[in-house]
Short mmCIF file of C-alpha atoms in Angstrom, two decimals:
data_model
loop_
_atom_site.label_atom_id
_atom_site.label_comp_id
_atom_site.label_asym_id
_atom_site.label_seq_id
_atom_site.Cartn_x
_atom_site.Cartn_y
_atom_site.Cartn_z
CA UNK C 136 13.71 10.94 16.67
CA UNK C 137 14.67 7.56 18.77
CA UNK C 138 12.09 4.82 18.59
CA UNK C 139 12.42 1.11 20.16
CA UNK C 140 10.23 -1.38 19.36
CA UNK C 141 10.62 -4.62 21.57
CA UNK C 142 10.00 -8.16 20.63
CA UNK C 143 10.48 -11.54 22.56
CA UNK C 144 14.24 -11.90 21.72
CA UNK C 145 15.45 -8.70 20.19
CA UNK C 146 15.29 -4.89 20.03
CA UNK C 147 14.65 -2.91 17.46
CA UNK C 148 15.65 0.55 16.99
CA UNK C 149 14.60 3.44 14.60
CA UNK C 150 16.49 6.76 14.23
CA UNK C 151 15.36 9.43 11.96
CA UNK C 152 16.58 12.73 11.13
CA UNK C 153 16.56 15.24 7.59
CA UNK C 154 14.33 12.69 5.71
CA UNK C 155 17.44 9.94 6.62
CA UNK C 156 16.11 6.58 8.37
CA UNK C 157 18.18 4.28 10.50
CA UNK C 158 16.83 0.24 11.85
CA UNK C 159 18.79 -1.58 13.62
CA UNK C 160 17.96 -5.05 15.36
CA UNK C 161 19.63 -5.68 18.16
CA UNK C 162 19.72 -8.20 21.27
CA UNK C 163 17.74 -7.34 24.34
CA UNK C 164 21.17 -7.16 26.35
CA UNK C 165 22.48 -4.50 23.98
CA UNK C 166 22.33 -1.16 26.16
CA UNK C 167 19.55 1.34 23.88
CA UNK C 168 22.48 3.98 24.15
CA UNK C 169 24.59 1.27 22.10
CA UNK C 170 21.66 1.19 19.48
CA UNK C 171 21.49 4.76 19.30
CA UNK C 172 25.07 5.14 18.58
CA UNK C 173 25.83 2.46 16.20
CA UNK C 174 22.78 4.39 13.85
CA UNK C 175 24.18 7.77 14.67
CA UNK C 176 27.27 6.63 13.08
CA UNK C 177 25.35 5.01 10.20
CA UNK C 178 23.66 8.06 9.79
CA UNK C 179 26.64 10.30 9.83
CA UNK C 180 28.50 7.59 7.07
CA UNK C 181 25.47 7.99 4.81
CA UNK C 182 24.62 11.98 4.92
CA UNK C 183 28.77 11.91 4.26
CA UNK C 184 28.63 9.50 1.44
CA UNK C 185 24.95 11.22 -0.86
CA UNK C 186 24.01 14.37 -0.53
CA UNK C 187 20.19 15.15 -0.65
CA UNK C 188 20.18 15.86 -4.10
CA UNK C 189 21.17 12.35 -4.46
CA UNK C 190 18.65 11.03 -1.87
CA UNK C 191 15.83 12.95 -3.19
CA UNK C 192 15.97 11.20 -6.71
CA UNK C 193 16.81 7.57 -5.75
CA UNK C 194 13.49 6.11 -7.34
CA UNK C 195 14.17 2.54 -7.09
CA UNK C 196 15.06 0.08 -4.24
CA UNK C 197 18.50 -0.80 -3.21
CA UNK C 198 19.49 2.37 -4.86
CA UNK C 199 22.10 2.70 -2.37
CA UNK C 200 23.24 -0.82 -2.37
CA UNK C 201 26.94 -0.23 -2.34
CA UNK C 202 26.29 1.54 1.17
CA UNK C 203 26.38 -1.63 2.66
CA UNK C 204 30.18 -2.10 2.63
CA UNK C 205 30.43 0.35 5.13
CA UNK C 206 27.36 -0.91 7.38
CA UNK C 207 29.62 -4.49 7.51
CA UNK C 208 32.58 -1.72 8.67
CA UNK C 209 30.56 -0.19 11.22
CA UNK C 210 28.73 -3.34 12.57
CA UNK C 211 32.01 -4.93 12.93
CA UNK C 212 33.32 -2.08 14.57
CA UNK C 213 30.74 -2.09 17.09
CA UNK C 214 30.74 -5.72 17.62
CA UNK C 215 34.88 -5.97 18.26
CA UNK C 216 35.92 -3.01 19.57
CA UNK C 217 35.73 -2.06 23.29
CA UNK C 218 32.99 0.09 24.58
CA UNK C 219 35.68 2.64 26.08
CA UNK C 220 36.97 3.56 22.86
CA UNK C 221 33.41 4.50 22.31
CA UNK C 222 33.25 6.41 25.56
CA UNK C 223 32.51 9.77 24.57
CA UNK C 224 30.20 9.00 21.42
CA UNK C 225 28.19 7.10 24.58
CA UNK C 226 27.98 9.55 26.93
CA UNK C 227 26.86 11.75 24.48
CA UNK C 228 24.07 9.49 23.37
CA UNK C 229 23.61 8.69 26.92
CA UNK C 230 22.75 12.18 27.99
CA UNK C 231 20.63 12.93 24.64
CA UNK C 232 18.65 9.93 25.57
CA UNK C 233 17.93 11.31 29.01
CA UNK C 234 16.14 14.26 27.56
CA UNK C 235 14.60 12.47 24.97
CA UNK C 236 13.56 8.77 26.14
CA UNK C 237 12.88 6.78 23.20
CA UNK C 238 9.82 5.76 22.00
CA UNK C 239 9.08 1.98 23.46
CA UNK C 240 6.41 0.14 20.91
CA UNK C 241 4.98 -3.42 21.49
CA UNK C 242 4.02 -5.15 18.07
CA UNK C 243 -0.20 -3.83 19.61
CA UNK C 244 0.89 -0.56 19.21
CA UNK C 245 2.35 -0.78 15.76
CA UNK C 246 -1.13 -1.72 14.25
CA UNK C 247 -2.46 1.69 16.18
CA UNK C 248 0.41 3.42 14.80
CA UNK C 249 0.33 2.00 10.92
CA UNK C 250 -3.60 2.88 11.11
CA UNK C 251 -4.98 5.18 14.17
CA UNK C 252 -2.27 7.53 14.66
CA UNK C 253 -1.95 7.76 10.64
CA UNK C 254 -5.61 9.62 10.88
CA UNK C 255 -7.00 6.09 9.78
CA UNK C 256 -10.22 4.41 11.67
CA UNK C 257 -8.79 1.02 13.49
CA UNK C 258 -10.22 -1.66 11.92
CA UNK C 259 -10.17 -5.53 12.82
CA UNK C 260 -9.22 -6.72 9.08
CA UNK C 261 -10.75 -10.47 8.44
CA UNK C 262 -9.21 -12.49 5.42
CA UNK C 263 -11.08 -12.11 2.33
CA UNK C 264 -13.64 -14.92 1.42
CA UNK C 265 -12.37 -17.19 -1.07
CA UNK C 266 -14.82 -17.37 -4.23
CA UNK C 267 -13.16 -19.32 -6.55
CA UNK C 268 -15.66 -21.34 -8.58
CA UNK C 269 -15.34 -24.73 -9.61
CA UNK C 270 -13.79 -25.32 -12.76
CA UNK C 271 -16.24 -25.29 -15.99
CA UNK C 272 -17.85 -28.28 -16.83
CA UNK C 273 -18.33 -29.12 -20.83
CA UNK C 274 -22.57 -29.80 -19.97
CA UNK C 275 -21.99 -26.18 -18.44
CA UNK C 276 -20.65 -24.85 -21.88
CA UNK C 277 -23.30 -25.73 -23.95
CA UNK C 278 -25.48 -24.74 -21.14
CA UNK C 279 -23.83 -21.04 -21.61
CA UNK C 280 -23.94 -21.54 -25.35
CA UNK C 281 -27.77 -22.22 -25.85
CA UNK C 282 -28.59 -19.61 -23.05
CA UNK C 283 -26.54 -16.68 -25.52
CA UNK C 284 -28.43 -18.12 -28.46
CA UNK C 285 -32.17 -17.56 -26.00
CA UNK C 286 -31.06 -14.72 -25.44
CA UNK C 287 -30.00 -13.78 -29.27
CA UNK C 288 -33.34 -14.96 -30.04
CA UNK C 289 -35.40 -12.68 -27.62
CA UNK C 290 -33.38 -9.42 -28.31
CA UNK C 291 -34.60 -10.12 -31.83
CA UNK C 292 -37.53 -11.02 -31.77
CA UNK C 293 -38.34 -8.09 -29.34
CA UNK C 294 -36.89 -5.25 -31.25
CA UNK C 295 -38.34 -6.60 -34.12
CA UNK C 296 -41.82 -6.49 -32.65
CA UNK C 297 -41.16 -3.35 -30.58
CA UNK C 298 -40.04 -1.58 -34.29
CA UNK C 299 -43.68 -3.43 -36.02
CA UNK C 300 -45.65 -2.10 -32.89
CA UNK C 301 -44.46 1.59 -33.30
CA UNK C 302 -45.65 1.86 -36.65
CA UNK C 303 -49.04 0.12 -35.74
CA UNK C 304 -50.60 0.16 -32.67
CA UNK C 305 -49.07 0.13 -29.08
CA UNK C 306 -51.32 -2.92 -27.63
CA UNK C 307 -48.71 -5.19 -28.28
CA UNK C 308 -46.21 -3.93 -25.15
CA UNK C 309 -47.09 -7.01 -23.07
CA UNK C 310 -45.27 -9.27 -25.92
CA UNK C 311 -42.23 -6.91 -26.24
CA UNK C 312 -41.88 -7.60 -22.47
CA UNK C 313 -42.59 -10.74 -23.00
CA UNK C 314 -39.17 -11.32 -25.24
CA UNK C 315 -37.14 -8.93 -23.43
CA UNK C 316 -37.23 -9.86 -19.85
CA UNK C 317 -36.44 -13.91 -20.76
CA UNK C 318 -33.72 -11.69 -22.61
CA UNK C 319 -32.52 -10.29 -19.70
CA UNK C 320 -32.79 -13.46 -18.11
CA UNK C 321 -31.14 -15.19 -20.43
CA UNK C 322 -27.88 -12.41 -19.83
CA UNK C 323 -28.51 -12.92 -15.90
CA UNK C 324 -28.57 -16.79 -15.98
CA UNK C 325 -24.97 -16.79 -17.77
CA UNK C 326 -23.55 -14.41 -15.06
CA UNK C 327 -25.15 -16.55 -12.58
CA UNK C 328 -23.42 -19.57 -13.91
CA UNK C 329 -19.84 -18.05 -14.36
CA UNK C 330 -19.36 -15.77 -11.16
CA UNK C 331 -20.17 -16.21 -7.77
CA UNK C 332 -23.52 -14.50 -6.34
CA UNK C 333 -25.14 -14.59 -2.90
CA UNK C 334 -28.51 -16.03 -2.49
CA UNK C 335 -28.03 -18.03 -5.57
CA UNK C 336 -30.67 -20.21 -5.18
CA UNK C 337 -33.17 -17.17 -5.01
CA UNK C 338 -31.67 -15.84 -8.04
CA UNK C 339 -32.19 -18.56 -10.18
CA UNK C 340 -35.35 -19.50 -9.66
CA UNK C 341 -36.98 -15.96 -9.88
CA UNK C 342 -34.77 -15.95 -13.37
CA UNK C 343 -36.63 -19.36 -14.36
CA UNK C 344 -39.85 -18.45 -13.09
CA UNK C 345 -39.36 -14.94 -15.43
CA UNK C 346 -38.45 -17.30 -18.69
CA UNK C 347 -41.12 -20.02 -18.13
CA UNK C 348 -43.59 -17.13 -17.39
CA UNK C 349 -42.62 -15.43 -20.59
CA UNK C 350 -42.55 -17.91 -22.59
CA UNK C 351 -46.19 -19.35 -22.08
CA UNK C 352 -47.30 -15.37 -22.63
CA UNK C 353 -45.80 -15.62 -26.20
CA UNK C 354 -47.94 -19.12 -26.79
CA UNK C 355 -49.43 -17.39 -29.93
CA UNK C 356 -46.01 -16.03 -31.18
CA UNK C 357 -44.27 -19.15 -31.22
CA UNK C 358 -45.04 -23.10 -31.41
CA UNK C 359 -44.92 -25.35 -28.83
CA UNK C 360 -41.41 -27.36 -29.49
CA UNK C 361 -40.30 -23.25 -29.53
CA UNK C 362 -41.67 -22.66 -25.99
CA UNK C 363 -40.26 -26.33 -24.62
CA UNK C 364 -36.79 -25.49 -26.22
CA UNK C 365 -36.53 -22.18 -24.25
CA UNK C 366 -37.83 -23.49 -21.34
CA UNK C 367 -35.50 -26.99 -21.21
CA UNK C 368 -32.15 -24.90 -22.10
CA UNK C 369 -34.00 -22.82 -18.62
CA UNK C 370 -33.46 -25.75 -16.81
CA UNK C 371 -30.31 -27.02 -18.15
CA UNK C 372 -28.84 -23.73 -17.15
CA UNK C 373 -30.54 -23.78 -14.11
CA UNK C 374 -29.01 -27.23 -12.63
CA UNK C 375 -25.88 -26.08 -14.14
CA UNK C 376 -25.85 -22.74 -11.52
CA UNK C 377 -26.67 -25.08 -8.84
CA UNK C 378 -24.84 -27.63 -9.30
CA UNK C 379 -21.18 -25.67 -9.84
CA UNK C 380 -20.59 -25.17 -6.30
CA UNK C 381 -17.36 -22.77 -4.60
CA UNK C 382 -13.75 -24.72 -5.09
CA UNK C 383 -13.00 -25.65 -0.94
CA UNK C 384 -9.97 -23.03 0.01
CA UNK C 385 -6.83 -24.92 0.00
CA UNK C 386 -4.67 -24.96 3.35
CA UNK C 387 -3.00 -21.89 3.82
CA UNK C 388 1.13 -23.01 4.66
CA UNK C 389 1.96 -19.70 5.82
CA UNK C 390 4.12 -18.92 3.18
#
């Protein structure tokens, strides 16, 4: 199988044949029956030198590395000798070439060939968004540590009720909610903080409007410097979401 695939300056050409793979990159002025021949002669060299066996189990790159002492030989021999010394290996290539024209790809149809052809939908891939937070602020780790310690409280204080409630009546479900969602809260207002989220903003105000909410329900359950602690370490956590914005991407070199 001969393939070409052309860029601005340079050539190159793929040969393939008993699961053996030949690239070569040559100048635009080099004839394609040149090309052809210099990897039919690779080709030849390396089928000579490892026998399938020994193809089939090469399981790490450059396996073959010592191989290359003979591509110098064969490059140079291409490069220095005269074409009519080559004569006959041309005209053979030459006439195998006019019954099978190689493949000519432009660096368009390579994308349709990596993805299309491969039984793969073309897509139009867009670089992925950068998310990288801000780096954590020491405010914004005591901000996560009071939050866990909310939220140690709530689980608690919920199971403990929810346990109490089984054994005596079940009219006390509106406080069990009452601990557990700020709980939950609690949990989502740490994520919130640490990891990037969409609609942020949304987010944590439904989460503060769930703890403030829950809190005044449990007026009778706890006192009020109880009620204003939750509720402050709500808003400390709060402004701390807000306020740790996305790092800007750094310039992209290229590289």
């Amino acid at each position: 199988m001969f393939t070409a695939q052309e860029h601005l300056n340079h050539v190159q050409s793929f040969s393939s044949s008993r699961d053996v793979a030949c690239m070569a990159i040559c100048s635009r002025q080099c004839p394609a029956a040149m090309a052809f021949c210099f990897l039919e002669t690779l080709w030849w060299e390396f089928t000579a030198s490892y026998d399938t066996t020994c193809i089939g189990l090469a399981s790490r790159p450059y396996a073959f590395l010592e191989f290359d002492s003979v591509i110098q030989k064969v490059k140079w021999h291409f490069n220095y000798v005269s074409s009519t010394q080559m004569e006959s290996s041309l005209e053979k290539i030459q006439e195998e070439l006019k019954f099978q024209p190689p493949v000519v790809l432009t660096l368009e149809d390579t994308d349709v060939a990596n993805g299309v052809m491969n039984g793969h939908p073309q897509m139009h891939l867009e670089p992925a968004p950068n998310f990288r937070m801000e780096p954590v602020t020491a405010l914004g780790i005591l901000s996560l540590i009071l939050n866990i310690m909310c939220a140690a409280l709530n689980l608690i204080r919920g199971i403990h009720l929810a346990e109490h409630s089984l054994q005596v009546a079940h009219e006390e479900i509106g406080n069990i909610l009452a601990f557990l969602i700020p709980f939950v809260a609690c949990i989502f207002q740490c994520y919130l903080y640490l990891f990037y989220s969409p609609a942020r903003t949304m987010k944590v105000v439904l989460m503060l409007l769930f703890i403030c909410l829950g809190n005044m329900y449990l007026h009778g359950l706890r006192n009020l410097w109880q009620i204003l602690f939750h509720i402050g370490v709500a808003f400390l956590s709060s402004y701390q979401i807000l306020t740790r914005q996305l790092q800007e991407k750094q310039s992209d070199c290229g590289v």
